[in-house]
Amino acid sequence: MKFTIARRVVQLAILGLFIAGNIYGVNILKGNLSSSELFGVIGLSDPYALLQLFLAGFSIGSASVVGALIVVIFYALIAPRAFCSWVCPINILTDLGAYIRTKLKIGKNIINISSNSRYYLFALSLIFSFTFGIAAFESVSYIGAFTRGVVYLSGSAISIAIIIICIEAFLGKRLICGHLCPLGAFWALISRYSLIRIYHNSKNCTHCNKCKAVCPEIQVLDIIGKESKNIRSECISCGRCVEACNDDALDFSILKFRREE
């Protein structure tokens, strides 16, 4: 549970800092996940949102570009989709929906779509942004809407949270983050060569499949018991599989610097 607890602390701390900055004027973190200011000096921008705005024909300031580059470099280097499981507040809601689904023993998905669908939606968001002159996904982003609702203490956040939890619990397993979210696709592409990776040692694997039982992106564990290598970048680096594995077959390692088995 150590990684889960750590993720929740980070997620809630970021929301708390936004609330403190936006509502109470604490000059640490102000704004939201789309555009923010750190310590009143460092501007940060969502690179995916900025890309959509650029394709839509909007004028992009140099400060926004620098802020987006800072964010891209950070997430590209740190770990695959670290934003998705360590920062994004939607992850808290989808995990809660998955927990409810498990407790209610709901096994059948009402909606069945491929996990590759998020890549198609990502591509479509860029095409629509360019074609119609709008930031396509950002205009309807549940991530942005929920985050803004929370950090500005708006009641709209409650309605969005209920909808997301219900979708995850009753319509499909890991439907939003694992199959639909184009932002997740963006971060998966950006973090293909990130440094901190989960490494699978097939020599230690006993094929117990405990890792697959807890993984929200089960397709990334197709190498389990077959070959020793790093888990690919669709992994959200949540650490659930590492916690579940009692065979020391899965663990975080630093790419290129880990000890070869």
Short mmCIF file of C-alpha atoms in Angstrom, two decimals:
data_model
loop_
_atom_site.label_atom_id
_atom_site.label_comp_id
_atom_site.label_asym_id
_atom_site.label_seq_id
_atom_site.Cartn_x
_atom_site.Cartn_y
_atom_site.Cartn_z
CA MET A 1 0.00 0.00 0.00
CA LYS A 2 2.98 2.33 0.28
CA PHE A 3 2.81 3.49 -3.33
CA THR A 4 -0.95 3.96 -3.18
CA ILE A 5 -0.65 6.04 -0.02
CA ALA A 6 2.19 8.06 -1.53
CA ARG A 7 0.15 8.75 -4.68
CA ARG A 8 -2.84 9.91 -2.68
CA VAL A 9 -0.67 12.21 -0.59
CA VAL A 10 0.82 13.77 -3.74
CA GLN A 11 -2.55 14.14 -5.49
CA LEU A 12 -4.30 15.68 -2.51
CA ALA A 13 -1.31 17.88 -1.66
CA ILE A 14 -1.33 19.37 -5.17
CA LEU A 15 -5.06 20.09 -4.95
CA GLY A 16 -4.55 21.53 -1.48
CA LEU A 17 -1.79 23.85 -2.71
CA PHE A 18 -4.00 25.03 -5.57
CA ILE A 19 -6.84 25.76 -3.14
CA ALA A 20 -4.46 27.56 -0.77
CA GLY A 21 -3.12 29.64 -3.65
CA ASN A 22 -6.39 30.43 -5.40
CA ILE A 23 -8.61 30.99 -2.38
CA TYR A 24 -6.27 32.05 0.40
CA GLY A 25 -3.45 33.68 -1.52
CA VAL A 26 -0.66 31.32 -0.43
CA ASN A 27 2.05 31.97 -3.00
CA ILE A 28 3.19 28.41 -3.70
CA LEU A 29 0.95 27.07 -6.46
CA LYS A 30 -1.79 29.07 -8.17
CA GLY A 31 -4.07 28.32 -11.11
CA ASN A 32 -4.97 24.78 -12.16
CA LEU A 33 -3.54 21.85 -14.09
CA SER A 34 -4.02 23.62 -17.43
CA SER A 35 -2.08 26.73 -16.47
CA SER A 36 -0.38 27.47 -13.18
CA GLU A 37 2.31 29.49 -11.46
CA LEU A 38 4.84 28.02 -9.06
CA PHE A 39 6.14 30.32 -6.29
CA GLY A 40 4.84 33.28 -8.25
CA VAL A 41 7.76 32.96 -10.66
CA ILE A 42 7.69 29.75 -12.71
CA GLY A 43 4.84 29.52 -15.18
CA LEU A 44 3.64 26.02 -16.09
CA SER A 45 1.34 25.04 -18.95
CA ASP A 46 -0.39 21.84 -20.01
CA PRO A 47 1.50 20.91 -23.21
CA TYR A 48 -1.42 18.95 -24.66
CA ALA A 49 -3.78 21.90 -24.18
CA LEU A 50 -1.20 24.27 -25.65
CA LEU A 51 -0.75 22.00 -28.67
CA GLN A 52 -4.49 22.10 -29.30
CA LEU A 53 -4.55 25.89 -29.00
CA PHE A 54 -1.65 26.18 -31.42
CA LEU A 55 -3.35 23.94 -34.00
CA ALA A 56 -6.57 25.90 -33.53
CA GLY A 57 -4.74 29.03 -34.66
CA PHE A 58 -4.50 30.82 -31.34
CA SER A 59 -1.53 33.02 -30.61
CA ILE A 60 0.80 31.29 -28.16
CA GLY A 61 3.01 33.38 -25.90
CA SER A 62 6.64 32.48 -25.35
CA ALA A 63 6.06 32.16 -21.60
CA SER A 64 3.39 29.52 -22.22
CA VAL A 65 5.69 27.60 -24.55
CA VAL A 66 8.49 27.62 -21.98
CA GLY A 67 6.03 26.49 -19.29
CA ALA A 68 4.84 23.63 -21.49
CA LEU A 69 8.42 22.57 -22.26
CA ILE A 70 9.22 22.43 -18.54
CA VAL A 71 6.24 20.14 -17.96
CA VAL A 72 7.02 17.94 -20.98
CA ILE A 73 10.65 17.47 -20.03
CA PHE A 74 9.76 16.68 -16.42
CA TYR A 75 7.17 14.02 -17.26
CA ALA A 76 9.15 12.67 -20.21
CA LEU A 77 12.11 11.97 -17.95
CA ILE A 78 10.55 10.89 -14.67
CA ALA A 79 8.34 7.81 -15.31
CA PRO A 80 5.68 6.56 -17.76
CA ARG A 81 2.41 8.44 -17.32
CA ALA A 82 3.41 9.69 -13.88
CA PHE A 83 0.88 12.48 -14.33
CA CYS A 84 -1.96 9.97 -14.67
CA SER A 85 -1.46 8.13 -11.39
CA TRP A 86 0.49 10.60 -9.25
CA VAL A 87 -1.04 13.98 -10.14
CA CYS A 88 -4.36 13.73 -12.01
CA PRO A 89 -7.29 13.91 -9.55
CA ILE A 90 -9.48 11.87 -11.91
CA ASN A 91 -7.36 8.86 -10.92
CA ILE A 92 -8.78 9.10 -7.39
CA LEU A 93 -12.32 8.93 -8.78
CA THR A 94 -11.67 6.08 -11.21
CA ASP A 95 -9.95 4.07 -8.49
CA LEU A 96 -12.98 4.62 -6.28
CA GLY A 97 -15.27 3.51 -9.10
CA ALA A 98 -13.15 0.40 -9.62
CA TYR A 99 -13.30 -0.33 -5.90
CA ILE A 100 -17.11 -0.06 -5.91
CA ARG A 101 -17.24 -2.28 -8.99
CA THR A 102 -15.18 -4.94 -7.20
CA LYS A 103 -17.25 -4.78 -4.03
CA LEU A 104 -20.48 -5.13 -6.00
CA LYS A 105 -18.91 -7.98 -7.99
CA ILE A 106 -19.77 -6.41 -11.32
CA GLY A 107 -17.91 -8.41 -13.95
CA LYS A 108 -19.66 -7.57 -17.21
CA ASN A 109 -18.84 -4.40 -19.14
CA ILE A 110 -21.73 -2.56 -20.73
CA ILE A 111 -19.25 -0.72 -22.95
CA ASN A 112 -16.38 -2.66 -24.52
CA ILE A 113 -13.76 -0.77 -26.49
CA SER A 114 -10.06 -1.21 -27.17
CA SER A 115 -7.47 0.53 -25.04
CA ASN A 116 -6.12 1.89 -28.34
CA SER A 117 -9.25 4.03 -28.64
CA ARG A 118 -7.56 6.78 -26.60
CA TYR A 119 -4.92 7.12 -29.34
CA TYR A 120 -7.63 7.58 -31.96
CA LEU A 121 -9.32 10.17 -29.75
CA PHE A 122 -5.98 11.90 -29.25
CA ALA A 123 -5.46 12.12 -33.01
CA LEU A 124 -9.05 13.29 -33.55
CA SER A 125 -8.64 16.01 -30.93
CA LEU A 126 -5.70 17.42 -32.85
CA ILE A 127 -7.51 17.15 -36.20
CA PHE A 128 -10.66 18.80 -34.81
CA SER A 129 -8.60 21.55 -33.17
CA PHE A 130 -6.97 22.37 -36.50
CA THR A 131 -10.17 22.01 -38.55
CA PHE A 132 -12.64 23.87 -36.34
CA GLY A 133 -10.35 26.38 -34.64
CA ILE A 134 -11.07 25.20 -31.08
CA ALA A 135 -9.08 23.37 -28.44
CA ALA A 136 -11.16 20.24 -29.01
CA PHE A 137 -10.47 18.11 -25.95
CA GLU A 138 -9.75 21.03 -23.67
CA SER A 139 -13.19 22.43 -24.48
CA VAL A 140 -14.89 19.34 -23.04
CA SER A 141 -12.19 18.10 -20.68
CA TYR A 142 -13.63 16.48 -17.57
CA ILE A 143 -10.12 16.65 -16.09
CA GLY A 144 -10.00 20.43 -16.38
CA ALA A 145 -13.62 20.88 -15.31
CA PHE A 146 -13.24 18.72 -12.20
CA THR A 147 -9.91 20.25 -11.23
CA ARG A 148 -11.20 23.80 -11.58
CA GLY A 149 -14.27 22.86 -9.57
CA VAL A 150 -12.11 21.50 -6.76
CA VAL A 151 -9.44 24.20 -6.62
CA TYR A 152 -12.04 26.97 -6.67
CA LEU A 153 -14.34 25.08 -4.26
CA SER A 154 -17.22 24.90 -6.72
CA GLY A 155 -20.14 22.52 -6.26
CA SER A 156 -19.77 21.43 -9.90
CA ALA A 157 -16.91 19.17 -8.83
CA ILE A 158 -19.33 16.97 -6.89
CA SER A 159 -21.57 16.38 -9.93
CA ILE A 160 -18.60 15.57 -12.16
CA ALA A 161 -17.18 13.21 -9.53
CA ILE A 162 -20.46 11.29 -9.24
CA ILE A 163 -20.73 10.88 -13.02
CA ILE A 164 -17.14 9.61 -13.35
CA ILE A 165 -17.46 7.19 -10.43
CA CYS A 166 -20.71 5.79 -11.85
CA ILE A 167 -19.18 5.34 -15.32
CA GLU A 168 -16.25 3.43 -13.84
CA ALA A 169 -18.40 1.34 -11.51
CA PHE A 170 -21.23 0.38 -13.85
CA LEU A 171 -20.36 0.92 -17.51
CA GLY A 172 -16.89 -0.55 -17.97
CA LYS A 173 -13.77 -1.55 -16.09
CA ARG A 174 -11.14 1.22 -16.19
CA LEU A 175 -13.11 2.77 -19.04
CA ILE A 176 -12.08 6.42 -18.71
CA CYS A 177 -8.36 6.32 -17.92
CA GLY A 178 -7.62 2.98 -19.56
CA HIS A 179 -9.58 3.36 -22.79
CA LEU A 180 -10.92 6.85 -23.46
CA CYS A 181 -8.57 9.52 -22.14
CA PRO A 182 -6.57 11.20 -24.93
CA LEU A 183 -4.39 12.93 -22.33
CA GLY A 184 -3.29 9.48 -21.15
CA ALA A 185 -2.36 8.65 -24.74
CA PHE A 186 -0.36 11.86 -24.98
CA TRP A 187 1.64 11.07 -21.85
CA ALA A 188 2.20 7.46 -22.96
CA LEU A 189 3.77 8.75 -26.18
CA ILE A 190 5.83 11.42 -24.42
CA SER A 191 7.21 9.05 -21.78
CA ARG A 192 8.42 6.22 -24.02
CA TYR A 193 11.99 6.81 -22.88
CA SER A 194 11.44 7.95 -19.29
CA LEU A 195 14.10 6.97 -16.80
CA ILE A 196 12.20 5.33 -13.96
CA ARG A 197 10.53 2.15 -15.18
CA ILE A 198 8.99 -0.98 -13.73
CA TYR A 199 11.24 -3.90 -14.64
CA HIS A 200 10.08 -7.50 -14.91
CA ASN A 201 12.53 -10.26 -14.00
CA SER A 202 11.09 -13.40 -15.59
CA LYS A 203 13.52 -15.62 -13.68
CA ASN A 204 11.78 -14.77 -10.42
CA CYS A 205 8.23 -14.93 -11.77
CA THR A 206 6.07 -17.84 -10.53
CA HIS A 207 3.09 -17.02 -12.80
CA CYS A 208 0.82 -16.26 -9.84
CA ASN A 209 -0.82 -13.41 -11.83
CA LYS A 210 -1.36 -11.29 -8.71
CA CYS A 211 0.04 -8.36 -10.66
CA LYS A 212 -2.54 -8.74 -13.41
CA ALA A 213 -5.34 -8.85 -10.86
CA VAL A 214 -4.53 -5.33 -9.65
CA CYS A 215 -3.13 -3.63 -12.77
CA PRO A 216 -5.35 -0.90 -14.29
CA GLU A 217 -3.52 -1.28 -17.63
CA ILE A 218 -3.34 -5.06 -17.83
CA GLN A 219 -2.18 -5.11 -21.47
CA VAL A 220 1.24 -3.81 -20.39
CA LEU A 221 1.81 -7.01 -18.41
CA ASP A 222 1.78 -9.26 -21.48
CA ILE A 223 5.46 -10.02 -20.85
CA ILE A 224 4.83 -11.47 -17.38
CA GLY A 225 6.54 -14.85 -17.06
CA LYS A 226 7.87 -14.61 -20.62
CA GLU A 227 10.79 -12.21 -20.76
CA SER A 228 12.83 -9.88 -18.61
CA LYS A 229 12.40 -6.27 -19.72
CA ASN A 230 10.91 -2.92 -18.80
CA ILE A 231 7.15 -2.53 -18.82
CA ARG A 232 6.13 -0.32 -21.75
CA SER A 233 5.05 3.30 -21.46
CA GLU A 234 1.29 2.69 -21.29
CA CYS A 235 2.04 1.71 -17.68
CA ILE A 236 0.89 4.45 -15.30
CA SER A 237 3.70 3.81 -12.80
CA CYS A 238 1.22 3.36 -9.96
CA GLY A 239 3.24 0.58 -8.32
CA ARG A 240 0.27 -1.73 -7.70
CA CYS A 241 1.97 -4.66 -9.43
CA VAL A 242 5.16 -4.11 -7.42
CA GLU A 243 3.16 -4.18 -4.18
CA ALA A 244 1.25 -7.30 -5.22
CA CYS A 245 4.30 -9.29 -6.33
CA ASN A 246 5.73 -11.51 -3.58
CA ASP A 247 8.39 -13.03 -5.85
CA ASP A 248 10.58 -9.96 -6.38
CA ALA A 249 9.82 -10.23 -10.09
CA LEU A 250 8.63 -6.62 -10.44
CA ASP A 251 10.23 -3.47 -9.13
CA PHE A 252 11.00 0.10 -10.04
CA SER A 253 14.42 0.63 -11.62
CA ILE A 254 16.30 3.39 -13.36
CA LEU A 255 16.48 2.79 -17.10
CA LYS A 256 20.01 2.05 -18.37
CA PHE A 257 21.38 2.03 -14.83
CA ARG A 258 19.75 -1.04 -13.34
CA ARG A 259 21.80 -4.11 -12.54
CA GLU A 260 21.42 -6.70 -15.27
CA GLU A 261 20.24 -10.10 -14.08
#
